[in-house]
Coordinates of C-alpha atoms in Angstrom, one line a residue:
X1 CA 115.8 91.9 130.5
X2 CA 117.7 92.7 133.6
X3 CA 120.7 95.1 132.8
X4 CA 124.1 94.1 133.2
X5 CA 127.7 94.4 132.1
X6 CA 126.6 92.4 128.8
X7 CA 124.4 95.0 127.7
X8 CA 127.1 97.6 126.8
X9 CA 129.3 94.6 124.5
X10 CA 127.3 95.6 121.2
X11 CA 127.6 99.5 120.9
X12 CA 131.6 98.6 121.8
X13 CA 132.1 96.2 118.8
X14 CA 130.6 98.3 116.6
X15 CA 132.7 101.4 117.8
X16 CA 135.7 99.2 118.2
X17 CA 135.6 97.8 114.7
X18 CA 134.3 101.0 113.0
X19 CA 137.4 102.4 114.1
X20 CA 140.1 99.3 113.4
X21 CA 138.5 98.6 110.6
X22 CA 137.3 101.8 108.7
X23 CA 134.3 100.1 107.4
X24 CA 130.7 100.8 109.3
X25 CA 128.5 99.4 108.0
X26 CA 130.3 95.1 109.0
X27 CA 130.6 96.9 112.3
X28 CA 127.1 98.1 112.9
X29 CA 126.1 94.9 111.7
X30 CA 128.4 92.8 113.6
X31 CA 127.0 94.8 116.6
X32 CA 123.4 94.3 115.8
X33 CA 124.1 90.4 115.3
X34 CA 125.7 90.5 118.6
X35 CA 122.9 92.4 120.7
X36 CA 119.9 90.0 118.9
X37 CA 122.3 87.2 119.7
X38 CA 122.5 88.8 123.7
X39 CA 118.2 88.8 123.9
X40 CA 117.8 85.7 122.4
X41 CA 119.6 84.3 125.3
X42 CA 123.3 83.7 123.9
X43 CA 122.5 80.0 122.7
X44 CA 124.7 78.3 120.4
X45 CA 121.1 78.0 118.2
X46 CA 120.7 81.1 118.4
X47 CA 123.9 82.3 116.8
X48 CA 121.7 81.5 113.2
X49 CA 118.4 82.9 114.2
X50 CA 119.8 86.0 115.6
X51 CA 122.3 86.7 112.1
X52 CA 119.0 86.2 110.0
X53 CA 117.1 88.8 112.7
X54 CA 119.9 91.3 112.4
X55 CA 118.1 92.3 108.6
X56 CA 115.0 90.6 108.8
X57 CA 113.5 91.7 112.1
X58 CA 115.9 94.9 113.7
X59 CA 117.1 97.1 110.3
X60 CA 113.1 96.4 109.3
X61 CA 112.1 97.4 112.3
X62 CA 113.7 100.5 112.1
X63 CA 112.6 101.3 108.7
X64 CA 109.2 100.5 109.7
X65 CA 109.0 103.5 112.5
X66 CA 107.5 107.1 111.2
X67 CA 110.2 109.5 112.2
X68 CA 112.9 107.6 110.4
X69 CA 111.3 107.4 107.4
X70 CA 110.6 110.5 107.2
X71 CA 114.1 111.1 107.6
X72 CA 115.2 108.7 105.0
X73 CA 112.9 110.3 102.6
X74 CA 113.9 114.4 103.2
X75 CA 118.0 112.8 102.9
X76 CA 117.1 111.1 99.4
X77 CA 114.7 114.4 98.3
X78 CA 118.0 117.1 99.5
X79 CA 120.0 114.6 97.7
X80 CA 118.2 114.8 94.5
X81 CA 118.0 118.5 95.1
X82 CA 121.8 118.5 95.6
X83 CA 122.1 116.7 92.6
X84 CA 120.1 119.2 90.6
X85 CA 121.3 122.1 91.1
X86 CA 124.9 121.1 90.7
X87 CA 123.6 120.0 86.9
X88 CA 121.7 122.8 85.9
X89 CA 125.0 125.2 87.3
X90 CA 123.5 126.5 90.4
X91 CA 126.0 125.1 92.9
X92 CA 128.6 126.3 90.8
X93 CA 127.2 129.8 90.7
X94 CA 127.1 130.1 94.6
X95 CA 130.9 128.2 94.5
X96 CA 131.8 131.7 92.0
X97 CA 130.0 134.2 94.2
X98 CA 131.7 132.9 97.7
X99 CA 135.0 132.8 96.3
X100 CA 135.2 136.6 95.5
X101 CA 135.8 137.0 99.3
X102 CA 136.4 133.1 100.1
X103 CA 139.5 133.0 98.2
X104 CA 141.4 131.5 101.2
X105 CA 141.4 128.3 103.2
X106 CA 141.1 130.5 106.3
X107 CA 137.7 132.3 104.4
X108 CA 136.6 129.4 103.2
X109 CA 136.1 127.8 107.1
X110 CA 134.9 130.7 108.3
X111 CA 132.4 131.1 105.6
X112 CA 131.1 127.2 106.3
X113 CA 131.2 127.9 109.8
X114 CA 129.1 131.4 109.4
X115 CA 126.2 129.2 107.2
X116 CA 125.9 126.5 109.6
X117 CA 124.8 129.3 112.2
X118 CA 122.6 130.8 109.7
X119 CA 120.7 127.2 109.3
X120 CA 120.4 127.0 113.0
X121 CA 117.1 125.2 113.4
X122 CA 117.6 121.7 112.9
X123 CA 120.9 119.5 113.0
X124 CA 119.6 117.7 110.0
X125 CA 119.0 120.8 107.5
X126 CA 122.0 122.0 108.7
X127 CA 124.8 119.1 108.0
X128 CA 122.7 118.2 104.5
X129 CA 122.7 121.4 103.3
X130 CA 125.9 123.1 104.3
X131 CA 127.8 120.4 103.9
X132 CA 126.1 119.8 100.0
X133 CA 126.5 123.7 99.6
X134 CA 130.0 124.1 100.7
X135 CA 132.2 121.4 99.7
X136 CA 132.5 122.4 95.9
X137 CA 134.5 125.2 97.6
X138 CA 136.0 124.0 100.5
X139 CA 137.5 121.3 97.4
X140 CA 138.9 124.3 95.7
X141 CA 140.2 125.9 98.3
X142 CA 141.9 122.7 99.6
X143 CA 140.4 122.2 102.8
X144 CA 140.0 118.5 103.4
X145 CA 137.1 117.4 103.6
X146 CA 137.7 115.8 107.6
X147 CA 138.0 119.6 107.9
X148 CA 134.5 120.2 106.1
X149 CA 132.9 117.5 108.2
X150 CA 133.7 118.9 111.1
X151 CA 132.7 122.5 110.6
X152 CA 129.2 121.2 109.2
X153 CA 128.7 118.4 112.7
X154 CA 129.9 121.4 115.2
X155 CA 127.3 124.1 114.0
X156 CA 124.8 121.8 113.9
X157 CA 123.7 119.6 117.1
X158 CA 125.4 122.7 119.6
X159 CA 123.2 125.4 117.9
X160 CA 119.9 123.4 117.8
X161 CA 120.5 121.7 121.1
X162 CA 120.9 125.7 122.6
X163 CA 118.2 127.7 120.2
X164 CA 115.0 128.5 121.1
X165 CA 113.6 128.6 117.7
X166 CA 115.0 124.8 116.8
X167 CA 113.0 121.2 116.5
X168 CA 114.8 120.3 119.6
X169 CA 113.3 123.2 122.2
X170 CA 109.9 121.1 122.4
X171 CA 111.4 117.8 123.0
X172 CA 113.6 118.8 125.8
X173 CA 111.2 121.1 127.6
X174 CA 108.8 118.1 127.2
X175 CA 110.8 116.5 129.4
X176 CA 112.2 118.7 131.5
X177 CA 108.7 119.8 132.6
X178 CA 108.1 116.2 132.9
X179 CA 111.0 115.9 135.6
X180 CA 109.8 119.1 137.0
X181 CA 106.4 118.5 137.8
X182 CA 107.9 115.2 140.1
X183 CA 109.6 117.5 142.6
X184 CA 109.1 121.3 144.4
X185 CA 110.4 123.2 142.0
X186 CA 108.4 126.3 141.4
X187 CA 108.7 126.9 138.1
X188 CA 107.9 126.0 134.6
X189 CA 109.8 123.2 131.9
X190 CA 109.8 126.2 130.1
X191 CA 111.6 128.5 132.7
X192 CA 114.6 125.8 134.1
X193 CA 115.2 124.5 130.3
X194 CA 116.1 128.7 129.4
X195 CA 117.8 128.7 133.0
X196 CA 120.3 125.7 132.1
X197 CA 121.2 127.8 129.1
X198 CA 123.6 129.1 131.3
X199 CA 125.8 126.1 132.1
X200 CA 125.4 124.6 128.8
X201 CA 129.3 124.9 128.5
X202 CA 130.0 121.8 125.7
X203 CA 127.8 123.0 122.6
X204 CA 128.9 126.8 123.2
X205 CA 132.8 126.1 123.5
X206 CA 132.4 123.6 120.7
X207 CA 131.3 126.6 118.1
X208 CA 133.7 128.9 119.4
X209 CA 136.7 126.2 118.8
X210 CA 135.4 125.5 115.2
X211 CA 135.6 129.7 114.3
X212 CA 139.1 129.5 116.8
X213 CA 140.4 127.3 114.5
X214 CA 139.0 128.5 111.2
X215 CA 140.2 132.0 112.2
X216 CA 143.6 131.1 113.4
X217 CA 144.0 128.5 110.5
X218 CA 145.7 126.0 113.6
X219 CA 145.0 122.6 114.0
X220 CA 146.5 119.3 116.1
X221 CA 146.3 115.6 115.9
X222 CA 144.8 113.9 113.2
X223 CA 143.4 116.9 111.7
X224 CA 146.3 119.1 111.2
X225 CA 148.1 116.3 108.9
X226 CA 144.6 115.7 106.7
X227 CA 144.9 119.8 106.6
X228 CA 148.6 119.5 105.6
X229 CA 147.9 116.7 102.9
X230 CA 145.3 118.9 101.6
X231 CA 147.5 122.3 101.6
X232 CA 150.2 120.5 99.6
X233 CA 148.6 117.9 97.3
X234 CA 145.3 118.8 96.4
X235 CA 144.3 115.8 98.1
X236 CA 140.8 116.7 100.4
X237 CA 140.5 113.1 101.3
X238 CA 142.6 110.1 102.1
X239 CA 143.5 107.5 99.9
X240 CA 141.2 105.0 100.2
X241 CA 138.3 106.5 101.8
X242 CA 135.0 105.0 101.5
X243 CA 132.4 107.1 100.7
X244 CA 129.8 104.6 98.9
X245 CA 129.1 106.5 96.0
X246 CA 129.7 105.8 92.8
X247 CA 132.7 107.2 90.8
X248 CA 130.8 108.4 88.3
X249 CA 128.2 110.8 90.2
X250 CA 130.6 113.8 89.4
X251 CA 130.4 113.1 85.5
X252 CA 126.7 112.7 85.7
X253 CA 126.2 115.4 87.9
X254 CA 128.7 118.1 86.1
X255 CA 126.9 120.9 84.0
X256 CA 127.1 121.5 80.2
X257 CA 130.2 123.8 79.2
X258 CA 126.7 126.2 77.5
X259 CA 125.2 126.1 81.2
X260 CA 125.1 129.5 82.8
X261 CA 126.5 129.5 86.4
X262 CA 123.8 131.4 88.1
X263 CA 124.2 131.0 91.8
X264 CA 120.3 132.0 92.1
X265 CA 119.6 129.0 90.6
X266 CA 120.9 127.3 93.7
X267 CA 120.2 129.8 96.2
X268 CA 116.4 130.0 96.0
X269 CA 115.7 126.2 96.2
X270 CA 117.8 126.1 99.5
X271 CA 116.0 129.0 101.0
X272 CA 112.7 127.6 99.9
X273 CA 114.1 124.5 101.7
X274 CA 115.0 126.7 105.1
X275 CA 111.4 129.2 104.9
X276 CA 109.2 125.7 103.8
X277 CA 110.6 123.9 107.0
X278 CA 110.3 126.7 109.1
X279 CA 106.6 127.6 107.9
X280 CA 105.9 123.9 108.5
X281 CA 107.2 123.8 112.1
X282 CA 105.2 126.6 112.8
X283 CA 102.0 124.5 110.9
X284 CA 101.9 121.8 112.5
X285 CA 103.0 123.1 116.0
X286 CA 100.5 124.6 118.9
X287 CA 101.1 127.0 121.4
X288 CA 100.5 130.9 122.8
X289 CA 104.1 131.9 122.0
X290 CA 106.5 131.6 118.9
X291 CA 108.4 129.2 121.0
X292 CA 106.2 126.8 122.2
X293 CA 104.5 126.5 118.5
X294 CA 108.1 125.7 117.2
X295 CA 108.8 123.7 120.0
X296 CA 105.6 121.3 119.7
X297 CA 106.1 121.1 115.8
X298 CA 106.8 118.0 113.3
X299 CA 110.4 118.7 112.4
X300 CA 110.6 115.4 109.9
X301 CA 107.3 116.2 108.2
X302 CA 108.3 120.1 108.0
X303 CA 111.7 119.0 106.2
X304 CA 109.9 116.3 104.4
X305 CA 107.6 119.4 103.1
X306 CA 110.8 121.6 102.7
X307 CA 112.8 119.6 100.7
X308 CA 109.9 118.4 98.4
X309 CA 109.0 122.3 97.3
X310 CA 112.8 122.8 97.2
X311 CA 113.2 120.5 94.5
X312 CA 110.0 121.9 92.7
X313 CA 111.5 125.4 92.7
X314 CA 114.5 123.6 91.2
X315 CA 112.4 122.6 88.6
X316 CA 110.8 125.7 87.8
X317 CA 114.1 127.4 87.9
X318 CA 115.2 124.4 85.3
X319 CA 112.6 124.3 82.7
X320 CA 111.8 128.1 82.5
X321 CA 115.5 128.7 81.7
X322 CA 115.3 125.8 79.5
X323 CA 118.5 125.0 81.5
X324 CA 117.6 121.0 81.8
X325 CA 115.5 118.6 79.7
X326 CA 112.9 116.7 82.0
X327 CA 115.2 113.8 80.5
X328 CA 118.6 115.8 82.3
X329 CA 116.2 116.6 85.4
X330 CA 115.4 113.3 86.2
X331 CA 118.7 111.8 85.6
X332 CA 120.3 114.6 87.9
X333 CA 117.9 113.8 90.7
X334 CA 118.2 110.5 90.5
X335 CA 122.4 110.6 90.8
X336 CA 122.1 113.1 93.7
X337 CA 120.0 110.2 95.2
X338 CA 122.4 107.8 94.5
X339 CA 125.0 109.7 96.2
X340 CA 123.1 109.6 99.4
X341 CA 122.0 106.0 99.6
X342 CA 125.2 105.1 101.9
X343 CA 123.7 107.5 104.5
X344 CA 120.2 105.4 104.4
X345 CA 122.1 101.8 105.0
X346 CA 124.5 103.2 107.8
X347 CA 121.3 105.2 109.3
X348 CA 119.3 101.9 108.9
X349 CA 121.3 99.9 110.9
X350 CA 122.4 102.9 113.3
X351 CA 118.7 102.6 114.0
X352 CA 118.8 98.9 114.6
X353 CA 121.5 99.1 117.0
X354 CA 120.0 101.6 119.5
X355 CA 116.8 99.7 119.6
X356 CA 118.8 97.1 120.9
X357 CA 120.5 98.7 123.1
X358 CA 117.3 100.3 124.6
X359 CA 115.8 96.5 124.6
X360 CA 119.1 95.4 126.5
X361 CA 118.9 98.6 128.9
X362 CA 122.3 100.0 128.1
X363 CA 121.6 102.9 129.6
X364 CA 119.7 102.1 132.3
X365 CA 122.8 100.5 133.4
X366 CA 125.6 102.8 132.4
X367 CA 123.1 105.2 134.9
X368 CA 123.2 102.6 137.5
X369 CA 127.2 102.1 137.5
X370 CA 128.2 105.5 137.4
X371 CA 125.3 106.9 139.7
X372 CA 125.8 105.6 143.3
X373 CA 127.0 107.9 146.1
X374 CA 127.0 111.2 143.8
X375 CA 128.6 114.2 146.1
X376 CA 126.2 117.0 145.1
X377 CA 129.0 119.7 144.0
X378 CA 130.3 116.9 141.4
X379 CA 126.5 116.0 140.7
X380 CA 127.2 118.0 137.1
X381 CA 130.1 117.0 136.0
X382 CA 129.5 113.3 136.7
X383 CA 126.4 113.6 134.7
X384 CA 128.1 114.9 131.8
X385 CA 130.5 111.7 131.8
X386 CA 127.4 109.8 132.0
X387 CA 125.4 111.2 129.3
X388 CA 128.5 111.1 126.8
X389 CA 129.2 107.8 127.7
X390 CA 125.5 106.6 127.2
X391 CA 125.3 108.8 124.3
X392 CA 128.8 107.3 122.9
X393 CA 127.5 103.8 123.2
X394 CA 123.6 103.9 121.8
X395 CA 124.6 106.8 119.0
X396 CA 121.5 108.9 120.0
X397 CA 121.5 112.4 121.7
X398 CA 117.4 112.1 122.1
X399 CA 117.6 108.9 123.6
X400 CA 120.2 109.9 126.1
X401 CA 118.2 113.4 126.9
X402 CA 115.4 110.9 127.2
X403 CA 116.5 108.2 129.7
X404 CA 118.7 110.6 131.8
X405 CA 116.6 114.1 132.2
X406 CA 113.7 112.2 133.9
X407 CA 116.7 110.6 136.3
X408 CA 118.7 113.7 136.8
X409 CA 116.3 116.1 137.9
X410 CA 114.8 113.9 141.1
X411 CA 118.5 112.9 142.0
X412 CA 119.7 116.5 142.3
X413 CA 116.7 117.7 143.9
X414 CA 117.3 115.2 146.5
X415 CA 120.8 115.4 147.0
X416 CA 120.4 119.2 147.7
X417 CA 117.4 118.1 149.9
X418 CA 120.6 115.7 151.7
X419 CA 121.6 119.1 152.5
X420 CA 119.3 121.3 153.1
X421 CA 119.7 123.4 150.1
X422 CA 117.2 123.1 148.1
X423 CA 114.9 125.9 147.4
X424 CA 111.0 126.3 145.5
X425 CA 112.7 129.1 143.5
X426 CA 115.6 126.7 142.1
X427 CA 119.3 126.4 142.4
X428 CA 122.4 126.5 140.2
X429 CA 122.8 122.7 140.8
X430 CA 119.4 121.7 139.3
X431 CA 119.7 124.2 136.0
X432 CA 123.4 122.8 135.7
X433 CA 122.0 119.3 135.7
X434 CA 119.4 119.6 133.3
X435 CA 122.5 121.2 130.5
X436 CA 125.1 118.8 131.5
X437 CA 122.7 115.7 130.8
X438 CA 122.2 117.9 127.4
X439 CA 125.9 118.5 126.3
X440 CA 126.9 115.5 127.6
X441 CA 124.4 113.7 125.3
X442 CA 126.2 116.1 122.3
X443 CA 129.5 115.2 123.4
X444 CA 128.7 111.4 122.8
X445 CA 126.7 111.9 119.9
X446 CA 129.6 114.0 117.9
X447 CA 131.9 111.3 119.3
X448 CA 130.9 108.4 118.4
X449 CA 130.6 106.5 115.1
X450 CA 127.6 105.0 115.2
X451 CA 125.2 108.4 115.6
X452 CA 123.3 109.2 113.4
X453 CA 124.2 113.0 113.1
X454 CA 128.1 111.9 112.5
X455 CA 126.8 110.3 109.6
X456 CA 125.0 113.0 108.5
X457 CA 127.6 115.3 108.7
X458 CA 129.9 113.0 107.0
X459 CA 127.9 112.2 104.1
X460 CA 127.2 115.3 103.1
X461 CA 130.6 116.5 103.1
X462 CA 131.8 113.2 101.0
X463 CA 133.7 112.6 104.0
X464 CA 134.7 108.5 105.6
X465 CA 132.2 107.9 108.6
X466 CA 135.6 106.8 110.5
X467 CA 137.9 109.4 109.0
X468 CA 135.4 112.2 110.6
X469 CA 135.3 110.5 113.6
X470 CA 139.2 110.3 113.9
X471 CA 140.0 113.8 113.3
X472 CA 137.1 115.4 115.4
X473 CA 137.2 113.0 118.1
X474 CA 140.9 115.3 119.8
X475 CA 138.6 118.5 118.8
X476 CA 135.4 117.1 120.7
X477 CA 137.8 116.1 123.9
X478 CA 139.6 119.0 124.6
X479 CA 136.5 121.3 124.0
X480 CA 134.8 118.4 126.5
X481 CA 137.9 118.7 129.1
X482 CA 137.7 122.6 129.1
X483 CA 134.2 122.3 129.6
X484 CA 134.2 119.8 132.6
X485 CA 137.3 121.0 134.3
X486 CA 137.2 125.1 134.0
X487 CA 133.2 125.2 133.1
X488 CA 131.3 122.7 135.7
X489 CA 133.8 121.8 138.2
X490 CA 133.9 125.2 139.6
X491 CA 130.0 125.6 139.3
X492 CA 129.4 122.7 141.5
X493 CA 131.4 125.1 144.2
X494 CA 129.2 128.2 143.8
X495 CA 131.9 129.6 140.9
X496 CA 128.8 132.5 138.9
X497 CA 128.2 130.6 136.0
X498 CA 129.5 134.2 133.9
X499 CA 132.8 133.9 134.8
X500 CA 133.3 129.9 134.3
X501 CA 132.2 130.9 130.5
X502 CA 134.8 133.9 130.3
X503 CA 137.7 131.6 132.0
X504 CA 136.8 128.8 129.7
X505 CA 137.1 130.4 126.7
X506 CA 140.3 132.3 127.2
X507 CA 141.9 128.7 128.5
X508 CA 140.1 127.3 125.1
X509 CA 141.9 129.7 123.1
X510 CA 145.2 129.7 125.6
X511 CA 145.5 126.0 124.7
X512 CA 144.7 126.3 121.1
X513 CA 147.8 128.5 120.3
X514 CA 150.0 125.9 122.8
X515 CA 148.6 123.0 121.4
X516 CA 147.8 123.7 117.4
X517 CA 150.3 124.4 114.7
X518 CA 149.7 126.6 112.1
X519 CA 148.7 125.0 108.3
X520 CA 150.5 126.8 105.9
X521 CA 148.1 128.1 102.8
X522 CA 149.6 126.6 99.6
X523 CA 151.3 128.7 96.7
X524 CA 147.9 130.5 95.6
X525 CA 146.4 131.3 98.7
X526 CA 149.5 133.6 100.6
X527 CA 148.6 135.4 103.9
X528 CA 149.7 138.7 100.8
X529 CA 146.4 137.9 99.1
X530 CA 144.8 137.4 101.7
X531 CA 145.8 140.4 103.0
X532 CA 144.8 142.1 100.2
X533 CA 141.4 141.0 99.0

């Protein structure tokens, strides 16, 4: 199929009525009918066959492929795990240790914020497990939970997509040495990919606007009123949300009033969760350096592996305290699952939809619009409008790193060669190409509604898909803006790429104070006690 204009009307009926409607999963699938509708030629017959399609060929499809099962299965296992150590008083435990010096809302972001650098090595660990870990407290302390789901999405994607001991390193050095080896650049995938670390403005301004924030305790737009709801009422999530649990996971879930609260008892399942993953990385990976092991690893089958041993420490930790029955243990895990199984329908047909878009070349011609008659100096910051916008559309930060990296890399090469600048031993240009394709393909993904990692992020903190979306969408533009107009514009002009980061952080933090409004800690948590504990 030949791409054109029609190819980007699915991802924007699924965005459009995500966000109207506040109900995902009739969008996605409303998308999904539309794109199966597109390839089977847009027939009035084909308005039947492509509704039945939409379940029986594309969400099977997706269910059918390796990776995402793999995925669906370490959710369901952390879920059960969650669900575990909440009932035998382990969650609880860590919820009465943090609290000694959490006992603020400021504390309390900054804490969540602290463990989602800490868990830096894959997005997906990171969101199930600090979100899971930290929302008992984040709930006490009154911090909405569009707050929590934000702190969890921005310390997850920007620290993996920028570590060098994360699942992504392999992937995008895979293809960055790809790109490489199709032009005269004398160096290594390895080499440019460590190099573009310098202009990888998005993911780095987007962590220090979450601990900005946190530390400051100012917010603006949407989030600042869910803070200020929270603050005064006690109410961490808006009326209505739809979080497709059931209401009666927290009664299943809470521990016997006998039940000691050890905070061990959820602290050394999660770490066997974080060493397991790690050890299995570094398993099934191969390579002369830490790195390149790590990088060439199985990150689904390592947290497949971690989660599964997390949950048998659980166990251990259960029975040999005599804690849980295998009765309560089974019924636990099976209501942690439970709580998770919205995550597996919205990831299902998340899945769906970016296969289509990939079969109706979205990107290909999102890349095509946007790519003629590129001025080399702009060549970066027109690339990160182009990844987030593919990214926005298909709801995949791989895919996007995927189509655009093999495209980037040849078209700045030969716009410097336009000019005679292009040198064996690299350029600015090229190193700010290969990170702009990368943060803009983070940009879209924390953006848009229909990722994957948003859902993640939201599930896991109990948070509406479309809520989260709402509230971090102002955060993820004006981090994006400060990154595009005081980070890469000026690079593109021979700016050193040192004093673009310095400049856009004070600006960040400049506009922060203009912009936010401070949210008032209720009653029990005064800036006195604060000041005092």
């Amino acid at each position: 199929m030949t791409a054109t204009w029609l190819s980007i009307l699915p991802p924007l009926l699924a965005i459009a009525l995500a966000l109207l409607t506040r109900q995902v999963i009739p969008a996605l699938l409303a998308g999904i009918w539309l794109g199966a509708w597109l390839l089977e030629g847009a027939t009035f017959t084909g308005l039947g066959t492509s509704l039945l399609d939409t379940v029986g060929v594309y969400i099977v499809d997706a269910l059918a492929d390796r990776d995402h099962v793999m995925i669906v299965v370490a959710t369901m296992m952390i879920g059960g795990l969650v669900g575990v150590i909440r009932r035998n008083g382990g969650t609880d435990g860590i919820v009465k240790l943090v609290t000694r010096w959490a006992a603020t809302p400021r504390r309390g972001q900054l804490a969540t914020g602290g463990l989602g650098l800490a868990i830096f090595f894959d997005d997906y660990a990171n969101s199930l497990v600090v979100g899971n870990t930290m929302r008992p407290i984040t709930d006490r302390l009154r911090i909405s939970r569009e707050k929590l789901a934000y702190l969890v999405d921005s310390t997850a994607a920007p620290v993996a997509a920028c570590g060098l001991f994360t699942t992504w390193i392999g992937y995008q050095v895979g293809l960055v040495d790809d790109a490489v080896g199709k032009i005269g650049l004398e160096q290594s995938g390895f080499a440019v990919f460590v190099s573009s670390l310098r202009y990888a403005f998005y993911p780095v301004l987007a962590v220090v606007l979450v601990f900005a924030i946190a530390g400051t305790r100012r917010d603006f737009g949407p989030m600042a009123r869910a803070e200020q709801r929270a603050r005064q009422s006690g109410t961490v999530l808006r009326p209505g949300s739809n979080l497709g649990a059931g209401t009666d996971t927290e009664a299943e879930l809470r521990p016997e009033e006998r039940t000691p609260r050890r905070f061990l008892n959820a602290l050394v399942p999660i770490l066997a969760l974080v060493v397991t993953t790690f050890v299995g990385l570094l398993a099934t990976g191969s390579g002369s350096t830490v790195l390149e092991i790590m990088g060439a690893g199985d990150p689904f089958a390592a947290l497949v592996w971690g989660s599964f041993v997390a949950l048998l420490v659980a166990a251990v930790l259960s029975f040999g305290q005599r804690l849980l029955s295998l009765g309560q243990f089974v019924d636990a895990w099976f209501a942690g699952i439970k709580s998770v199984l919205y995550v597996v329908i919205i990831l299902s047909a998340a899945w769906a939809l970016s296969s289509l878009t990939e079969k109706l070349k979205t990107a290909e011609f999102l890349a095509g619009a946007l790519s003629e008659a590129l001025p080399a100096p702009l060549l970066p910051v027109i690339l990160f409008v182009l990844a987030a916008a593919v990214a926005f559309a298909t709801g995949t930060s791989w895919g996007t790193m995927g189509i655009l990296t093999p495209l980037a890399v040849p078209l700045a090469w030969s716009l410097l060669q336009a000019q005679g600048a292009e040198t064996a031993g690299g350029h600015p240009i090229i190193y700010a190409s290969v990170a702009t394709v990368l943060a803009g393909a983070v940009w879209g993904d924390h953006c848009s509604p229909i990722s994957d990692t948003t859902v993640i992020s939201s599930l896991a903190s109990q948070c509406d898909v479309v809520d989260h979306v709402r509230t971090q969408l102002p955060y993820a533009l004006y981090a994006g803006a400060v990154a595009v107009v005081i980070g890469l514009l000026p690079i593109g002009f021979g700016f050193p790429w040192w004093a673009s980061f310095l400049v856009s952080i004070a600006v960040l933090l400049l506009g922060l104070r203009l912009l936010g409004r401070r949210v008032p800690d209720d009653a029990r948590h005064s800036e006195t006690e604060e000041a005092g504990t």
